[in-house]
CSV table of C-alpha atoms in Angstrom, one decimal:
chain,number,residue,atom,x,y,z
X,952,UNK,CA,11.7,-3.5,10.0
X,953,UNK,CA,12.2,-6.4,13.3
X,954,UNK,CA,14.5,-5.5,15.6
X,955,UNK,CA,17.1,-8.2,15.2
X,956,UNK,CA,18.1,-8.3,18.7
X,957,UNK,CA,14.8,-9.9,19.9
X,958,UNK,CA,15.2,-12.1,16.8
X,959,UNK,CA,18.0,-13.4,18.0
X,960,UNK,CA,16.9,-13.5,21.7
X,961,UNK,CA,13.7,-15.3,21.2
X,962,UNK,CA,13.4,-16.4,17.2
X,963,UNK,CA,10.3,-18.7,18.6
X,964,UNK,CA,8.2,-16.0,20.3
X,965,UNK,CA,8.5,-13.6,17.5
X,966,UNK,CA,8.2,-16.5,14.7
X,967,UNK,CA,4.7,-17.2,16.7
X,968,UNK,CA,3.4,-13.6,16.5
X,969,UNK,CA,4.2,-13.5,12.7
X,970,UNK,CA,2.4,-16.8,12.6
X,971,UNK,CA,-0.8,-14.8,13.2
X,972,UNK,CA,-0.8,-13.1,9.9
X,973,UNK,CA,-0.5,-16.7,8.0
X,974,UNK,CA,2.0,-19.1,8.0
X,975,UNK,CA,3.3,-17.5,5.0
X,976,UNK,CA,4.4,-14.1,7.1
X,977,UNK,CA,6.2,-17.0,10.2
X,978,UNK,CA,8.1,-18.5,7.1
X,979,UNK,CA,10.1,-15.3,6.4
X,980,UNK,CA,11.8,-15.6,9.3
X,981,UNK,CA,13.3,-18.8,9.0
X,982,UNK,CA,16.1,-17.8,6.6
X,983,UNK,CA,17.1,-14.9,9.0
X,984,UNK,CA,17.2,-17.3,12.0
X,985,UNK,CA,19.6,-19.5,10.1
X,986,UNK,CA,21.5,-16.3,8.7
X,987,UNK,CA,21.4,-14.9,12.4
X,988,UNK,CA,23.0,-18.3,13.9
X,989,UNK,CA,25.7,-17.4,11.1
X,990,UNK,CA,26.0,-14.5,12.2
X,991,UNK,CA,26.4,-15.3,15.7
X,992,UNK,CA,29.4,-18.2,15.0
X,993,UNK,CA,31.2,-15.8,13.2
X,994,UNK,CA,31.3,-13.3,15.9
X,995,UNK,CA,32.5,-16.2,18.0
X,996,UNK,CA,35.0,-16.9,15.5
X,997,UNK,CA,36.2,-13.7,15.1
X,998,UNK,CA,36.6,-12.9,18.9
X,999,UNK,CA,39.0,-15.5,18.9
X,1000,UNK,CA,41.0,-14.7,16.6
X,1001,UNK,CA,41.3,-11.4,17.8
X,1002,UNK,CA,42.4,-12.5,20.8
X,1003,UNK,CA,44.5,-15.0,19.4
X,1004,UNK,CA,45.8,-12.0,17.0
X,1005,UNK,CA,46.8,-9.6,20.5
X,1006,UNK,CA,48.4,-12.4,21.7
X,1007,UNK,CA,50.7,-12.8,18.8
X,1008,UNK,CA,51.2,-9.5,18.4
X,1009,UNK,CA,52.5,-9.0,22.1
X,1010,UNK,CA,55.0,-12.3,22.2
X,1011,UNK,CA,56.2,-10.2,18.3
X,1012,UNK,CA,57.2,-7.2,20.9
X,1013,UNK,CA,58.4,-10.1,23.3
X,1014,UNK,CA,60.9,-12.2,20.6
X,1015,UNK,CA,62.3,-9.2,18.6
X,1016,UNK,CA,64.1,-7.9,22.5
X,1017,UNK,CA,65.6,-11.2,22.3
X,1018,UNK,CA,65.4,-13.5,19.8
X,1019,UNK,CA,65.2,-11.6,16.2
X,1020,UNK,CA,64.9,-14.9,14.3
X,1021,UNK,CA,61.4,-16.2,16.3
X,1022,UNK,CA,60.4,-12.1,16.6
X,1023,UNK,CA,60.3,-12.5,12.1
X,1024,UNK,CA,58.7,-15.7,12.5
X,1025,UNK,CA,56.0,-15.0,15.1
X,1026,UNK,CA,54.8,-11.5,13.4
X,1027,UNK,CA,54.5,-13.8,10.2
X,1028,UNK,CA,52.4,-15.7,12.2
X,1029,UNK,CA,50.2,-12.6,13.8
X,1030,UNK,CA,50.4,-11.7,10.1
X,1031,UNK,CA,48.4,-14.5,9.1
X,1032,UNK,CA,46.0,-14.3,12.1
X,1033,UNK,CA,45.0,-10.6,10.9
X,1034,UNK,CA,44.0,-11.8,7.3
X,1035,UNK,CA,42.1,-14.2,8.8
X,1036,UNK,CA,40.5,-11.9,10.8
X,1037,UNK,CA,40.1,-9.3,7.9
X,1038,UNK,CA,38.1,-12.7,6.1
X,1039,UNK,CA,36.4,-13.3,9.0
X,1040,UNK,CA,34.6,-9.6,9.1
X,1041,UNK,CA,34.3,-9.5,5.2
X,1042,UNK,CA,32.1,-13.1,5.8
X,1043,UNK,CA,30.1,-11.0,9.2
X,1044,UNK,CA,29.5,-7.9,7.0
X,1045,UNK,CA,28.0,-10.2,4.1
X,1046,UNK,CA,25.8,-12.3,6.7
X,1047,UNK,CA,24.7,-9.1,8.5
X,1048,UNK,CA,23.9,-7.4,5.3
X,1049,UNK,CA,21.8,-10.4,3.8
X,1050,UNK,CA,20.5,-10.2,7.0
X,1051,UNK,CA,19.1,-6.5,6.9
X,1052,UNK,CA,17.8,-7.8,3.2
X,1053,UNK,CA,15.9,-10.6,4.5
X,1054,UNK,CA,14.3,-8.4,7.7
X,1055,UNK,CA,13.4,-6.0,4.9
X,1056,UNK,CA,10.6,-8.0,2.9
X,1057,UNK,CA,9.4,-9.2,6.9
X,1058,UNK,CA,6.0,-7.6,7.8
X,1059,UNK,CA,5.0,-6.2,11.2
X,1060,UNK,CA,4.1,-8.6,13.7
X,1061,UNK,CA,0.4,-7.4,15.4
X,1062,UNK,CA,-0.4,-6.3,18.9
X,1063,UNK,CA,-1.8,-8.5,21.4
X,1064,UNK,CA,-4.8,-6.7,20.9
X,1065,UNK,CA,-5.4,-7.1,17.5
X,1066,UNK,CA,-8.2,-10.4,16.3
X,1067,UNK,CA,-6.8,-13.6,15.6
X,1068,UNK,CA,-8.2,-14.3,11.6
X,1069,UNK,CA,-7.2,-14.5,7.7
X,1070,UNK,CA,-9.3,-12.4,6.1
X,1071,UNK,CA,-11.5,-9.5,6.5
X,1072,UNK,CA,-14.6,-11.7,7.7
X,1073,UNK,CA,-12.3,-12.3,10.9
X,1074,UNK,CA,-12.6,-8.2,11.3
X,1075,UNK,CA,-15.1,-6.8,13.9
X,1076,UNK,CA,-17.1,-4.1,14.0
X,1077,UNK,CA,-16.0,-1.6,17.0
X,1078,UNK,CA,-19.2,0.8,16.2
X,1079,UNK,CA,-21.3,3.2,13.8
X,1080,UNK,CA,-22.7,6.7,13.4
X,1081,UNK,CA,-25.3,8.1,12.3
X,1082,UNK,CA,-28.1,6.0,10.2
X,1083,UNK,CA,-28.3,5.6,6.4
X,1084,UNK,CA,-30.2,7.7,4.7
X,1085,UNK,CA,-34.1,7.3,3.9
X,1086,UNK,CA,-34.2,7.0,0.2
X,1087,UNK,CA,-37.9,6.7,-0.9
X,1088,UNK,CA,-36.4,5.1,-4.6
X,1089,UNK,CA,-33.8,3.0,-5.4
X,1090,UNK,CA,-30.2,4.3,-5.2
X,1091,UNK,CA,-28.3,4.4,-7.6
X,1092,UNK,CA,-24.5,3.5,-7.9
X,1093,UNK,CA,-22.9,6.8,-7.9
X,1094,UNK,CA,-21.1,6.2,-11.2
X,1095,UNK,CA,-25.0,6.5,-12.3
X,1096,UNK,CA,-25.6,9.2,-10.2
X,1097,UNK,CA,-22.1,11.3,-11.7
X,1098,UNK,CA,-23.0,10.1,-15.2
X,1099,UNK,CA,-26.6,11.5,-15.2
X,1100,UNK,CA,-25.3,14.8,-13.3
X,1101,UNK,CA,-22.1,15.3,-16.8
X,1102,UNK,CA,-19.9,15.3,-13.7
X,1103,UNK,CA,-17.8,12.1,-13.8
X,1104,UNK,CA,-16.7,10.7,-17.1
X,1105,UNK,CA,-14.4,8.0,-17.7
X,1106,UNK,CA,-14.4,7.4,-21.5
X,1107,UNK,CA,-12.4,10.6,-22.3
X,1108,UNK,CA,-9.9,9.2,-18.9
X,1109,UNK,CA,-9.8,6.3,-21.2
X,1110,UNK,CA,-8.7,7.5,-24.4
X,1111,UNK,CA,-5.8,9.9,-22.5
X,1112,UNK,CA,-4.4,7.3,-20.2
X,1113,UNK,CA,-6.6,3.9,-20.5
X,1114,UNK,CA,-8.4,2.1,-17.4
X,1115,UNK,CA,-8.9,3.1,-13.6
X,1116,UNK,CA,-8.9,6.6,-14.4
X,1117,UNK,CA,-11.7,9.0,-14.4
X,1118,UNK,CA,-11.9,12.8,-14.9
X,1119,UNK,CA,-13.9,15.2,-13.0
X,1120,UNK,CA,-16.3,17.9,-14.7
X,1121,UNK,CA,-17.4,21.4,-13.3
X,1122,UNK,CA,-19.5,20.5,-10.2
X,1123,UNK,CA,-17.5,17.2,-9.8
X,1124,UNK,CA,-14.0,19.3,-9.9
X,1125,UNK,CA,-15.0,22.0,-7.8
X,1126,UNK,CA,-16.8,19.5,-5.5
X,1127,UNK,CA,-13.3,17.2,-5.0
X,1128,UNK,CA,-11.5,20.8,-5.0
X,1129,UNK,CA,-14.1,21.9,-2.2
X,1130,UNK,CA,-13.4,18.6,-0.1
X,1131,UNK,CA,-9.7,18.3,-0.2
X,1132,UNK,CA,-9.8,21.9,1.8
X,1133,UNK,CA,-12.6,21.2,4.3
X,1134,UNK,CA,-10.7,18.2,5.5
X,1135,UNK,CA,-7.4,20.2,5.5
X,1136,UNK,CA,-9.3,22.5,7.3
X,1137,UNK,CA,-10.8,20.8,10.0
X,1138,UNK,CA,-7.5,18.9,11.1
X,1139,UNK,CA,-5.8,21.7,10.7
X,1140,UNK,CA,-8.2,23.1,13.8
X,1141,UNK,CA,-7.6,19.9,15.9
X,1142,UNK,CA,-3.7,20.2,15.6
X,1143,UNK,CA,-2.3,19.2,12.5
X,1144,UNK,CA,0.6,21.2,10.9
X,1145,UNK,CA,-0.6,20.8,6.8
X,1146,UNK,CA,2.1,20.3,4.8
X,1147,UNK,CA,2.5,20.1,1.0
X,1148,UNK,CA,5.2,17.1,0.0
X,1149,UNK,CA,6.9,16.3,-3.8
X,1150,UNK,CA,5.1,13.6,-5.1
X,1151,UNK,CA,8.2,11.9,-5.9
X,1152,UNK,CA,10.6,10.3,-3.6
X,1153,UNK,CA,13.6,8.1,-3.8
X,1154,UNK,CA,13.9,4.4,-3.5
X,1155,UNK,CA,15.7,5.2,0.0
X,1156,UNK,CA,12.3,7.2,1.3
X,1157,UNK,CA,10.3,3.9,-0.4
X,1158,UNK,CA,11.8,1.8,1.5
X,1159,UNK,CA,11.7,4.0,4.7
X,1160,UNK,CA,7.9,3.1,4.9
X,1161,UNK,CA,7.6,-0.1,3.9
X,1162,UNK,CA,6.6,0.3,0.6
X,1163,UNK,CA,10.0,-1.0,-1.1
X,1164,UNK,CA,11.0,-3.6,-1.9
X,1165,UNK,CA,8.2,-6.0,-1.4
X,1166,UNK,CA,6.0,-3.9,-3.6
X,1167,UNK,CA,8.1,-2.8,-6.3
X,1168,UNK,CA,5.3,-3.7,-8.5
X,1169,UNK,CA,2.8,-2.0,-7.3
X,1170,UNK,CA,4.2,1.5,-8.0
X,1171,UNK,CA,4.7,4.1,-10.5
X,1172,UNK,CA,8.8,5.3,-10.8
X,1173,UNK,CA,10.7,7.3,-13.8
X,1174,UNK,CA,12.5,5.5,-15.9
X,1175,UNK,CA,16.9,5.3,-15.6
X,1176,UNK,CA,19.4,3.8,-13.2
X,1177,UNK,CA,18.6,6.2,-10.5
X,1178,UNK,CA,14.6,6.1,-11.1
X,1179,UNK,CA,12.3,8.3,-8.4
X,1180,UNK,CA,8.9,6.7,-7.6
X,1181,UNK,CA,5.5,8.5,-7.1
X,1182,UNK,CA,4.2,8.6,-4.0
X,1183,UNK,CA,1.1,5.9,-2.8
X,1184,UNK,CA,0.5,7.9,-0.1
X,1185,UNK,CA,1.6,11.2,1.1
X,1186,UNK,CA,2.6,9.1,4.6
X,1187,UNK,CA,6.0,7.9,2.4
X,1188,UNK,CA,7.2,11.6,2.2
X,1189,UNK,CA,5.8,12.8,5.4
X,1190,UNK,CA,7.3,10.0,7.5
X,1191,UNK,CA,11.0,10.1,6.4
X,1192,UNK,CA,10.7,14.4,6.9
X,1193,UNK,CA,12.2,13.8,10.2
X,1194,UNK,CA,14.5,9.9,8.9
X,1195,UNK,CA,17.9,10.0,10.5
X,1196,UNK,CA,16.7,13.0,13.5
X,1197,UNK,CA,16.7,12.7,17.4
X,1198,UNK,CA,13.6,14.2,18.9
X,1199,UNK,CA,13.2,15.9,22.4
X,1200,UNK,CA,10.5,13.9,24.6
X,1201,UNK,CA,8.6,16.7,24.8
X,1202,UNK,CA,8.4,17.3,21.4
X,1203,UNK,CA,6.2,14.4,20.3
X,1204,UNK,CA,3.7,14.3,19.4
X,1205,UNK,CA,4.1,15.0,15.8
X,1206,UNK,CA,1.0,16.1,14.3
X,1207,UNK,CA,1.2,16.6,10.2
X,1208,UNK,CA,-1.7,16.6,7.4
X,1209,UNK,CA,-1.4,16.5,3.4
X,1210,UNK,CA,-3.2,16.7,0.9
X,1211,UNK,CA,-1.4,14.8,-2.3
X,1212,UNK,CA,-2.1,12.7,-5.4
X,1213,UNK,CA,-1.4,9.7,-5.2
X,1214,UNK,CA,-0.4,6.7,-7.8
X,1215,UNK,CA,-1.1,3.2,-7.6
X,1216,UNK,CA,-0.1,0.6,-10.5
X,1217,UNK,CA,-1.7,-2.2,-8.7
X,1218,UNK,CA,-5.5,-0.8,-8.3
X,1219,UNK,CA,-6.9,-4.2,-6.5
X,1220,UNK,CA,-8.0,-7.6,-7.5
X,1221,UNK,CA,-8.4,-8.2,-11.5
X,1222,UNK,CA,-12.1,-7.8,-12.1
X,1223,UNK,CA,-12.8,-6.2,-9.3
X,1224,UNK,CA,-14.3,-2.4,-9.0
X,1225,UNK,CA,-13.5,-2.0,-12.4
X,1226,UNK,CA,-16.5,0.6,-12.0
X,1227,UNK,CA,-16.2,4.1,-10.6
X,1228,UNK,CA,-14.0,5.9,-8.2
X,1229,UNK,CA,-13.8,3.0,-5.4
X,1230,UNK,CA,-9.9,2.2,-7.4
X,1231,UNK,CA,-8.0,4.0,-9.3
X,1232,UNK,CA,-4.0,4.0,-10.8
X,1233,UNK,CA,-4.2,7.9,-9.5
X,1234,UNK,CA,-6.8,9.3,-6.6
X,1235,UNK,CA,-6.4,12.0,-4.1
X,1236,UNK,CA,-6.1,11.5,-0.1
X,1237,UNK,CA,-5.4,14.1,2.7
X,1238,UNK,CA,-3.3,12.2,4.8
X,1239,UNK,CA,-2.5,11.9,8.9
X,1240,UNK,CA,0.9,11.1,10.7
X,1241,UNK,CA,1.8,11.2,14.1
X,1242,UNK,CA,5.1,10.7,15.2
X,1243,UNK,CA,4.6,9.5,19.2
X,1244,UNK,CA,6.2,8.7,22.1
X,1245,UNK,CA,6.5,4.8,22.4
X,1246,UNK,CA,4.2,4.4,25.5
X,1247,UNK,CA,2.1,7.3,24.5
X,1248,UNK,CA,1.2,5.5,20.7
X,1249,UNK,CA,-2.0,3.5,21.6
X,1250,UNK,CA,-3.5,6.8,22.9
X,1251,UNK,CA,-2.6,8.8,19.6
X,1252,UNK,CA,-3.7,6.4,17.6
X,1253,UNK,CA,-7.1,6.5,19.4
X,1254,UNK,CA,-7.1,10.1,18.6
X,1255,UNK,CA,-6.2,9.6,15.1
X,1256,UNK,CA,-9.1,7.7,14.6
X,1257,UNK,CA,-11.5,9.6,15.9
X,1258,UNK,CA,-9.9,12.5,13.6
X,1259,UNK,CA,-10.6,10.9,10.8
X,1260,UNK,CA,-14.4,10.2,11.8
X,1261,UNK,CA,-15.1,13.8,12.1
X,1262,UNK,CA,-15.0,15.0,8.9
X,1263,UNK,CA,-17.5,11.8,8.4
X,1264,UNK,CA,-19.3,12.9,10.9
X,1265,UNK,CA,-19.4,16.8,10.1
X,1266,UNK,CA,-20.2,15.9,6.5
X,1267,UNK,CA,-23.1,13.4,8.3
X,1268,UNK,CA,-22.1,10.3,6.4
X,1269,UNK,CA,-23.0,7.6,7.6
X,1270,UNK,CA,-20.2,5.1,9.0
X,1271,UNK,CA,-18.7,2.1,10.5
X,1272,UNK,CA,-14.9,1.2,12.3
X,1273,UNK,CA,-13.7,-2.0,12.2
X,1274,UNK,CA,-10.7,-3.5,13.7
X,1275,UNK,CA,-8.8,-5.4,11.2
X,1276,UNK,CA,-7.5,-8.8,12.0
X,1277,UNK,CA,-4.2,-10.4,11.9
X,1278,UNK,CA,-4.2,-11.2,8.5
X,1279,UNK,CA,-5.8,-8.5,6.9
X,1280,UNK,CA,-3.8,-6.3,8.0
X,1281,UNK,CA,-0.6,-4.3,5.8
X,1282,UNK,CA,2.3,-4.6,5.5
X,1283,UNK,CA,3.8,-2.1,8.3
X,1284,UNK,CA,0.9,-2.0,10.3
X,1285,UNK,CA,0.9,-3.5,14.2
X,1286,UNK,CA,-3.1,-2.5,14.5
X,1287,UNK,CA,-5.1,-1.1,11.8
X,1288,UNK,CA,-8.8,0.3,12.1
X,1289,UNK,CA,-10.9,1.0,9.0
X,1290,UNK,CA,-12.8,3.7,8.4
X,1291,UNK,CA,-15.9,2.0,6.5
X,1292,UNK,CA,-19.0,4.6,4.9
X,1293,UNK,CA,-22.0,3.3,3.4
X,1294,UNK,CA,-22.6,3.3,-0.4
X,1295,UNK,CA,-26.6,2.3,-0.8
X,1296,UNK,CA,-26.1,2.5,-4.3
X,1297,UNK,CA,-24.0,-0.6,-3.9
X,1298,UNK,CA,-25.4,-2.1,-1.1
X,1299,UNK,CA,-22.6,-1.7,1.2
X,1300,UNK,CA,-20.0,-0.3,3.1
X,1301,UNK,CA,-17.1,0.6,1.5
X,1302,UNK,CA,-13.3,1.5,3.2
X,1303,UNK,CA,-13.1,5.4,2.9
X,1304,UNK,CA,-9.9,5.5,5.7
X,1305,UNK,CA,-7.0,2.8,7.3
X,1306,UNK,CA,-5.8,4.7,10.9
X,1307,UNK,CA,-2.5,2.0,11.5
X,1308,UNK,CA,-0.1,2.0,14.2
X,1309,UNK,CA,3.3,0.9,12.9
X,1310,UNK,CA,4.9,1.0,16.7
X,1311,UNK,CA,8.9,1.1,16.1
X,1312,UNK,CA,8.6,-0.6,13.0
X,1313,UNK,CA,9.1,2.1,10.7
X,1314,UNK,CA,10.9,3.9,12.5
X,1315,UNK,CA,13.7,1.6,12.6
X,1316,UNK,CA,14.2,2.1,9.0
X,1317,UNK,CA,14.1,5.6,9.0
X,1318,UNK,CA,16.4,5.4,12.4
X,1319,UNK,CA,14.0,8.4,14.1
X,1320,UNK,CA,14.5,8.5,17.6
X,1321,UNK,CA,13.4,10.6,21.0
X,1322,UNK,CA,15.4,11.0,24.5
X,1323,UNK,CA,14.0,8.6,26.7
X,1324,UNK,CA,14.2,8.3,30.5
X,1325,UNK,CA,18.0,9.7,31.5
X,1326,UNK,CA,18.7,11.2,27.7
X,1327,UNK,CA,18.8,7.3,25.8
X,1328,UNK,CA,18.2,7.8,22.4
X,1329,UNK,CA,15.0,5.7,21.7
X,1330,UNK,CA,13.2,4.7,18.2
X,1331,UNK,CA,9.6,6.7,17.7
X,1332,UNK,CA,6.0,5.0,17.5
X,1333,UNK,CA,4.7,6.1,13.3
X,1334,UNK,CA,1.0,6.0,12.9
X,1335,UNK,CA,-0.7,6.9,10.0
X,1336,UNK,CA,-4.0,7.4,8.6
X,1337,UNK,CA,-6.7,8.2,5.5
X,1338,UNK,CA,-8.2,11.6,6.0
X,1339,UNK,CA,-10.4,10.5,4.4
X,1340,UNK,CA,-9.7,9.2,0.9
X,1341,UNK,CA,-11.2,11.9,-1.3
X,1342,UNK,CA,-12.5,10.0,-3.6
X,1343,UNK,CA,-14.6,8.6,-1.9
X,1344,UNK,CA,-16.5,10.6,0.2
X,1345,UNK,CA,-17.0,11.8,-3.2
X,1346,UNK,CA,-18.3,8.0,-3.7
X,1347,UNK,CA,-20.2,8.1,-0.3
X,1348,UNK,CA,-22.1,12.0,-1.2
X,1349,UNK,CA,-23.0,10.7,-4.5
X,1350,UNK,CA,-24.6,7.3,-3.3
X,1351,UNK,CA,-26.0,9.2,0.5
X,1352,UNK,CA,-27.2,12.3,-0.9
X,1353,UNK,CA,-28.6,11.3,-4.2
X,1354,UNK,CA,-31.9,12.6,-4.5
X,1355,UNK,CA,-35.0,10.6,-6.8
X,1356,UNK,CA,-35.0,13.5,-9.5
X,1357,UNK,CA,-31.0,12.7,-9.8
X,1358,UNK,CA,-29.8,15.8,-8.2
X,1359,UNK,CA,-27.4,15.5,-5.3
X,1360,UNK,CA,-27.6,17.4,-2.5
X,1361,UNK,CA,-24.1,19.3,-0.9
X,1362,UNK,CA,-23.8,18.5,2.1
X,1363,UNK,CA,-23.7,21.5,4.5
X,1364,UNK,CA,-20.0,21.5,5.8
X,1365,UNK,CA,-19.4,21.6,2.2
X,1366,UNK,CA,-21.9,24.4,1.2
X,1367,UNK,CA,-19.4,27.6,1.8
X,1368,UNK,CA,-16.0,25.8,0.2
X,1369,UNK,CA,-18.7,26.0,-3.2
X,1370,UNK,CA,-19.7,29.4,-2.9
X,1371,UNK,CA,-23.0,28.3,-0.7
X,1372,UNK,CA,-24.0,25.9,-4.2
X,1373,UNK,CA,-26.3,23.7,-2.0
X,1374,UNK,CA,-27.9,21.0,-4.4
X,1375,UNK,CA,-25.7,19.6,-7.7
X,1376,UNK,CA,-28.2,19.5,-10.9
X,1377,UNK,CA,-27.1,17.6,-14.4
X,1378,UNK,CA,-24.9,19.5,-16.3
X,1379,UNK,CA,-23.9,19.5,-20.3
X,1380,UNK,CA,-20.8,20.1,-21.1
X,1381,UNK,CA,-20.2,20.0,-25.5
X,1382,UNK,CA,-18.9,17.2,-27.3
X,1383,UNK,CA,-17.6,16.5,-30.7
X,1384,UNK,CA,-18.4,13.3,-32.7
X,1385,UNK,CA,-15.7,10.9,-33.0
X,1386,UNK,CA,-14.3,10.2,-36.2
């Protein structure tokens, strides 16, 4: 959430920064500016009324000692001023609540180091690691590889749950589980404390990281008047863990990693990526989250990016890092790097991780702070990143490690987690006849 003081102090500067995201983002500030002006008017009027009320109360005391009738009249006037003060205070509270609600749907302005641009076409490639695998045959997309191996099943999943769900079988299920354990171990060795968080959270928790109120339609939730929401990412519970807490500066940064299933009702543009594992309503991810001091968040951002890339380097998966332009960033982010993995069967790079610095945007919502210079509380900066998306790692392995005979080589780093298995070969599982 934006700092209201900054909006009031220089609304044009904030509006200019938001405009880098697009005209729609800047337009969201218009009602906030109008309400802020109304808030100023009410504060000035309230301050005047309180002065008048104080003077009237003083006059009542003086008159009651010399002229009781005049004192009673003055008391009535003071009482009327008191009612006006209450009315103005109620009006001010209402305006401040409306400002707070309006600010909840205004995105985070981008950092100055974020490139300009409206969409992914303006994103800037920062680096590449490795080289594409040399496949002496026409590579297949992962859905064909997975079906050929018998380890990925979409028809039965659709029977159970509808579109955009997948059943993993045999070595496929074990591969997914192996990747999760491998990621958690690597990140644990790099200073992250592993957390197993709840997968259902309250509305307040979703609001704390920016999923609500703007993205209500993209979420799954339980029925009833006070629903719980299925998390779209472990970022939500991890970031909210320290809501309303104050840290000593020396306690930061705090680094967490967590495996969780993720649930998203919105699974991408209509008709896009309908095949395979790229856009699912349910998927697995190992998430990275940090709480950092404001002056250290940019350095911690770079560390988190390297941590996310490390698991791909160890799996020897060709990938690149892209700095997102202002118009392509997520709602809560002030700066985001995407890590994209090469998918030879699709002939393109696909996003496998987003690593973002949200600065104090989320911390202001959840009121998580640390004691800065002189012991004065200061908002933490929050950072998050996929460390990385598990299903999309399966995609990359099936496509980059596929062989001409339809088998898939298991990356060396994963073999200890796969019971020493070196190659996934076609498997057959019994199926009945549908009637």
